[in-house]
Amino acid sequence: MSDWTSAKDLLAQIRKHWDSGQLLADRLDADGTRFPLKLRLKKPVSRDLTDRFEAVREWVAELAGHSREQCGDGYEIEWRTINHRTLGRNRLPRAVTVPSADDALRLIGKTAQARRFDQLTNQILAEFPSLHAWLMRRPLEALRRADEWPRLRAILNYFQHHPRPGLYLRQLDIPGVDTKFIQARRGLIGELLDEVLPESAIDAEAGGVRGFNRRYGLASRPALVRCRILDPALAMRGLTDLSVPAEEFARLELPVDEVFITENEINGLAFPDHPRAIVIFGLGYGLERLAGIDWLARARCWYWGDIDTHGFAILNRLRHHLPRARSFLMDRATLDAHRELWGQEPEDRRFSGELARLDEAEHTLYRALLDDLLAPRVRLEQEHVRFVWLARFLEQVVREQANG
């Protein structure tokens, strides 16, 4: 009997309509209805009456036992009568339908949740009619958040009355709502704000959880630039390790000839002293913080990153802001000298785009890495480069300075 549709199978079909959200979404759509809902029914064929008569009788009894005919509600069975020459007249199900949404909800035990959804959406739409489309798309999410809606509505109300407030989350005065509540639900709140706020209150270029503050006009922690002054004579009242907002860094006007940029924090902290120089470290892809800084553009800038696809991608990006920046310890000689320290880039995280700002040697090495010409997914992290190589490079820089 397992090859015929059982009562359990019929309920599973109805649950799929619940799990997709359609049973709830239909309650918000005056024009849309899927009822009466015809369910798929795989049933016995004529030969089964002869070969499996008892199994057919059990299947019919099981199906009828959960029907509206015997239970007073539920699905309806459309019957057909078969006249068999030896078994006589027998009724077999031809089709099964669910007459109404109420019947469907009762069959899967969701009546109370549907009523809760009705109450919830009435409250929400009375205050925010523009959320109708969102509720149609995300009815189960709305129901799952039922207990949170008083606070969610308070947040939406606040932003409607205070668009782009320019405050930190911590400063928002919303009764019953704390910072952690908003932080943990930025994705959801963003979906709702997009529906209720005018376009003028939304920065469309910012998106996702990380862009939440910018998108809705909230203050964010300032982007910091960390650097070490490598020349003791340039120390600022004895301070050599600075971490300052990018805007303040731009105003430092340090009298330096050389600026070294490296990703690894330990490399930045251990970077040797060097005359009229600083080292900037830990920016990753956040290189836009260095854009438009005149005193930085006047200095000779050097970049040291991992010898892998992302290292060259960051170098390429740096040159968008500092076109004259040069790389160091990112060449084939450095790579070959540290072969025993090679690692591998994760296959699914490699950068594979075109890098138009690399010079010929850099581009050749980048393509060799990307095309696995040296070994599969080669990567030499900068912290694996022996420090003597850095010392030799800095000696070379000093000689170049001396020679003008």
XYZ file of C-alpha atoms in Angstrom:
404
model
C 0.000 0.000 0.000
C 3.034 2.260 0.332
C 2.900 3.096 -3.386
C -0.542 4.734 -2.975
C -1.145 8.143 -1.426
C -1.926 7.821 2.275
C -3.742 10.250 4.562
C -0.322 11.176 5.946
C 0.858 11.981 2.429
C -2.149 14.242 1.896
C -1.403 16.185 5.079
C 2.223 16.515 3.995
C 1.050 18.180 0.777
C -0.949 20.694 2.793
C 1.990 21.351 5.115
C 4.097 22.309 2.106
C 1.651 25.136 1.421
C 2.082 26.228 5.040
C 5.863 25.895 4.974
C 6.057 28.019 1.821
C 4.036 30.735 3.558
C 1.277 30.642 0.973
C -1.513 29.663 3.370
C -0.765 32.785 5.405
C -0.031 35.066 2.450
C -3.420 34.185 0.952
C -5.077 35.673 4.029
C -3.739 39.088 2.975
C -4.765 38.736 -0.669
C -8.443 39.396 -1.216
C -8.252 38.269 -4.847
C -6.047 35.234 -4.480
C -7.284 31.853 -3.340
C -6.121 28.326 -3.947
C -9.277 26.695 -2.619
C -10.806 24.294 -3.204
C -7.309 22.804 -3.248
C -6.891 19.617 -5.244
C -4.315 17.265 -3.755
C -2.202 14.803 -5.689
C -3.589 11.285 -5.364
C -1.819 8.137 -6.480
C -4.441 5.423 -6.346
C -4.955 1.754 -7.165
C -5.658 0.711 -10.733
C -8.280 -1.824 -11.807
C -5.840 -4.717 -11.695
C -5.119 -3.991 -8.026
C -8.725 -4.871 -7.153
C -8.064 -8.416 -8.273
C -4.478 -8.819 -7.141
C -4.527 -6.791 -3.912
C -8.165 -6.478 -2.916
C -7.590 -6.461 0.867
C -4.837 -3.882 0.550
C -7.153 -1.702 -1.522
C -9.918 -2.002 1.105
C -7.491 -0.988 3.863
C -6.277 1.981 1.820
C -9.838 3.173 1.160
C -10.768 2.818 4.842
C -7.663 4.706 5.988
C -8.265 7.556 3.544
C -11.976 7.789 4.368
C -11.285 7.729 8.092
C -9.650 11.178 7.926
C -12.144 12.714 5.494
C -14.861 15.323 5.976
C -17.439 12.594 5.362
C -16.477 10.764 8.562
C -14.840 13.503 10.671
C -17.100 16.457 9.920
C -14.254 18.559 8.511
C -11.069 18.040 6.543
C -10.614 16.960 2.959
C -13.376 15.800 0.652
C -13.182 12.612 -1.376
C -14.696 12.413 -4.821
C -15.748 8.807 -5.353
C -16.115 6.620 -8.390
C -17.951 3.312 -8.533
C -16.340 0.297 -10.162
C -18.380 -2.727 -11.199
C -16.157 -5.775 -11.034
C -17.341 -9.054 -12.536
C -16.269 -11.078 -9.500
C -15.959 -8.487 -6.705
C -19.147 -6.590 -7.482
C -19.622 -2.844 -6.941
C -16.859 -0.970 -5.079
C -16.303 2.700 -4.344
C -12.793 4.048 -4.901
C -11.479 7.602 -4.424
C -11.197 9.488 -7.711
C -9.817 12.761 -6.281
C -9.215 14.519 -2.977
C -9.773 18.233 -2.387
C -9.566 20.574 0.581
C -12.623 22.861 0.412
C -11.294 25.870 2.315
C -8.303 27.407 4.061
C -9.962 26.741 7.404
C -10.158 23.045 6.559
C -6.493 23.010 5.551
C -5.433 24.718 8.776
C -7.462 22.335 10.924
C -5.992 19.322 9.157
C -2.415 20.373 9.969
C -3.140 21.915 13.363
C -2.329 25.518 12.402
C -5.648 27.233 13.130
C -4.428 29.047 16.241
C -1.279 30.270 14.491
C -3.309 31.582 11.566
C -5.554 33.515 13.946
C -2.466 34.929 15.629
C -1.207 36.004 12.209
C -4.509 37.740 11.463
C -4.361 39.695 14.731
C -0.730 40.576 14.160
C -1.133 41.792 10.587
C -4.190 43.862 11.491
C -2.104 45.693 14.096
C 0.887 46.125 11.793
C -1.055 47.310 8.750
C -3.099 49.759 10.795
C 0.144 51.607 11.563
C 2.299 50.697 8.547
C 0.149 49.912 5.489
C 3.270 49.963 3.308
C 4.335 46.678 4.940
C 1.585 44.777 3.121
C 3.904 43.595 0.351
C 6.570 42.520 2.864
C 4.015 40.557 4.885
C 2.923 38.813 1.704
C 6.524 37.842 0.964
C 7.554 36.919 4.507
C 4.452 35.775 6.416
C 6.180 33.031 8.381
C 8.963 35.401 9.446
C 6.348 37.903 10.610
C 4.625 35.209 12.651
C 7.899 33.905 14.062
C 8.655 37.407 15.328
C 5.192 37.858 16.849
C 6.452 38.676 20.344
C 8.996 41.150 18.967
C 6.602 43.259 16.932
C 5.874 45.860 19.625
C 9.591 46.714 19.632
C 9.926 46.424 15.864
C 7.027 48.828 15.391
C 8.617 51.230 17.872
C 11.841 51.181 15.824
C 10.003 51.828 12.563
C 8.026 54.630 14.167
C 11.230 56.242 15.454
C 12.908 56.252 12.039
C 9.769 57.583 10.376
C 9.814 60.567 12.733
C 13.642 60.887 12.848
C 14.954 59.938 9.383
C 18.746 59.720 9.119
C 19.285 60.781 12.753
C 23.092 60.910 12.595
C 23.358 59.268 16.028
C 25.048 56.110 17.246
C 22.717 53.171 17.893
C 23.487 53.585 21.578
C 21.999 57.081 21.480
C 18.611 56.172 20.018
C 15.863 56.873 22.535
C 13.316 54.164 21.725
C 11.303 52.942 24.744
C 11.731 49.228 25.369
C 14.457 48.815 22.732
C 18.146 48.425 23.511
C 21.165 48.505 21.217
C 21.653 44.730 21.203
C 18.078 44.151 20.030
C 18.700 46.256 16.925
C 22.195 44.911 16.276
C 20.993 41.309 16.351
C 18.174 42.055 13.878
C 19.713 44.509 11.436
C 18.860 42.330 8.448
C 15.174 42.134 9.367
C 14.925 45.770 10.446
C 16.575 46.818 7.204
C 13.940 44.942 5.196
C 11.192 46.739 7.099
C 12.778 50.191 6.940
C 13.138 49.849 3.179
C 9.358 49.471 2.990
C 8.290 52.273 5.341
C 10.879 55.017 4.714
C 10.936 57.404 1.751
C 13.782 57.094 -0.746
C 15.308 60.309 0.595
C 15.904 58.599 3.966
C 17.830 55.660 2.467
C 21.357 55.573 1.071
C 20.795 53.068 -1.720
C 24.539 52.567 -2.272
C 24.946 50.965 1.167
C 23.518 47.520 1.804
C 23.695 44.458 3.992
C 24.300 44.233 7.705
C 27.660 46.000 7.457
C 26.105 48.905 5.579
C 23.169 49.284 7.984
C 24.401 52.455 9.694
C 25.273 54.232 6.481
C 22.076 53.138 4.724
C 19.806 54.610 7.397
C 21.895 57.569 8.500
C 23.366 56.313 11.760
C 26.794 57.248 13.047
C 29.508 54.596 12.836
C 32.774 54.115 14.601
C 35.388 56.114 12.707
C 37.658 54.206 10.354
C 41.079 54.125 11.993
C 44.554 54.193 10.513
C 47.298 52.615 12.607
C 50.898 53.562 12.014
C 54.288 53.521 13.693
C 56.781 56.336 13.351
C 60.055 54.620 12.457
C 62.300 57.650 12.981
C 62.719 58.496 16.707
C 63.428 62.099 15.719
C 59.855 62.403 14.412
C 58.167 60.967 17.513
C 55.210 63.058 18.667
C 56.058 63.900 22.289
C 57.504 60.442 22.627
C 54.589 58.694 20.884
C 55.489 56.431 17.978
C 52.538 53.991 17.750
C 49.394 55.847 16.665
C 45.856 54.702 15.870
C 43.738 57.652 14.747
C 40.611 58.331 12.671
C 41.376 58.580 8.967
C 40.424 62.271 8.883
C 42.876 63.071 11.671
C 45.585 60.957 10.056
C 45.223 63.071 6.914
C 45.969 66.192 8.981
C 49.156 64.846 10.589
C 51.386 66.213 7.796
C 54.278 64.033 8.893
C 57.605 65.084 7.297
C 58.423 61.645 5.901
C 60.152 60.491 2.744
C 59.165 56.812 2.948
C 55.822 55.203 3.807
C 55.736 51.425 4.182
C 52.346 49.697 4.103
C 52.013 46.110 5.321
C 49.069 43.920 6.232
C 50.390 41.783 9.047
C 50.179 43.412 12.484
C 53.284 41.719 13.891
C 55.281 42.809 10.862
C 54.096 46.345 11.475
C 55.009 46.222 15.149
C 58.427 44.680 14.487
C 59.285 46.865 11.503
C 62.841 48.239 11.986
C 63.613 51.905 12.529
C 64.147 53.858 9.346
C 65.001 57.521 8.778
C 62.097 59.849 7.945
C 59.654 56.943 7.580
C 56.464 55.429 8.967
C 54.836 52.028 8.578
C 51.051 51.687 8.174
C 49.545 48.286 8.880
C 46.341 46.297 9.237
C 44.159 48.026 6.628
C 43.385 44.960 4.497
C 41.024 46.015 1.724
C 40.224 49.262 3.613
C 42.781 51.200 1.597
C 40.335 53.968 0.732
C 41.282 55.468 4.104
C 44.555 56.553 2.487
C 42.895 58.320 -0.449
C 43.363 62.034 -0.958
C 46.121 62.543 1.640
C 48.527 65.026 0.051
C 51.522 64.461 2.318
C 51.203 60.696 1.782
C 51.073 61.108 -1.988
C 54.276 63.171 -1.907
C 56.232 60.420 -0.111
C 57.587 57.229 -1.646
C 55.018 54.557 -0.755
C 55.841 50.863 -0.541
C 53.417 47.961 -0.143
C 54.229 44.543 1.348
C 51.509 41.917 1.256
C 51.125 38.161 0.991
C 52.341 36.606 -2.233
C 48.970 35.225 -3.271
C 46.054 36.332 -5.415
C 44.587 38.590 -2.726
C 47.937 40.192 -1.962
C 48.203 41.369 -5.559
C 44.522 42.391 -5.589
C 45.152 44.667 -2.590
C 48.264 46.106 -4.271
C 46.192 46.822 -7.371
C 43.566 48.532 -5.225
C 46.183 50.600 -3.381
C 47.418 52.020 -6.673
C 43.934 53.349 -7.348
C 44.539 55.717 -4.419
C 48.355 55.973 -4.573
C 49.344 55.396 -8.219
C 53.098 55.583 -7.553
C 53.099 52.939 -4.786
C 55.697 50.202 -5.273
C 55.670 46.641 -3.995
C 58.487 45.005 -2.045
C 59.194 41.413 -1.034
C 56.390 40.344 -3.394
C 58.597 39.118 -6.229
C 59.609 35.758 -7.665
C 63.000 35.803 -5.901
C 61.355 36.166 -2.482
C 58.864 33.426 -3.312
C 61.503 30.970 -4.553
C 63.756 31.579 -1.538
C 60.973 30.537 0.857
C 59.645 27.479 -0.981
C 59.627 25.348 2.180
C 57.201 27.859 3.749
C 54.649 27.896 0.935
C 51.064 27.355 1.925
C 47.861 27.079 -0.105
C 45.021 29.512 -0.716
C 41.534 28.070 -0.153
C 40.163 27.086 -3.555
C 36.843 28.882 -3.066
C 38.400 32.137 -1.822
C 40.963 32.938 -4.488
C 40.795 36.227 -6.352
C 40.593 35.760 -10.111
C 39.814 39.201 -11.522
C 41.900 41.291 -13.894
C 44.444 43.559 -12.164
C 45.235 46.402 -14.546
C 47.487 48.387 -12.199
C 50.209 45.767 -11.719
C 53.540 46.186 -13.483
C 54.788 43.494 -15.861
C 56.720 41.438 -13.278
C 53.898 41.612 -10.742
C 51.309 40.621 -13.319
C 53.434 37.697 -14.515
C 53.728 36.354 -10.966
C 50.021 36.934 -10.299
C 49.084 34.912 -13.394
C 51.535 32.159 -12.432
C 49.841 31.894 -9.040
C 46.347 32.019 -10.482
C 47.116 29.435 -13.172
C 48.917 27.127 -10.694
C 52.107 27.187 -12.771
C 54.364 26.807 -9.724
C 52.231 24.469 -7.592
C 48.538 24.225 -6.702
C 47.177 27.420 -5.076
C 50.587 28.719 -3.924
C 50.582 31.215 -1.090
C 53.488 32.758 0.833
C 52.208 34.725 3.799
C 54.319 37.761 4.608
C 54.975 36.647 8.192
C 56.870 33.664 6.748
C 59.377 35.872 4.933
C 62.628 35.816 6.894
C 63.345 39.129 8.555
C 66.820 39.309 7.069
C 65.141 39.853 3.703
C 63.351 42.913 5.097
C 66.623 44.242 6.529
C 68.341 43.870 3.153
C 65.515 45.651 1.403
C 65.658 48.594 3.836
C 69.417 48.852 3.337
C 68.769 49.090 -0.385
C 66.238 51.889 0.197
C 68.800 53.813 2.250
C 71.354 53.454 -0.572
C 68.812 54.730 -3.086
C 68.119 57.733 -0.858
C 71.830 58.454 -0.542
C 72.285 58.297 -4.304
C 69.428 60.712 -4.812
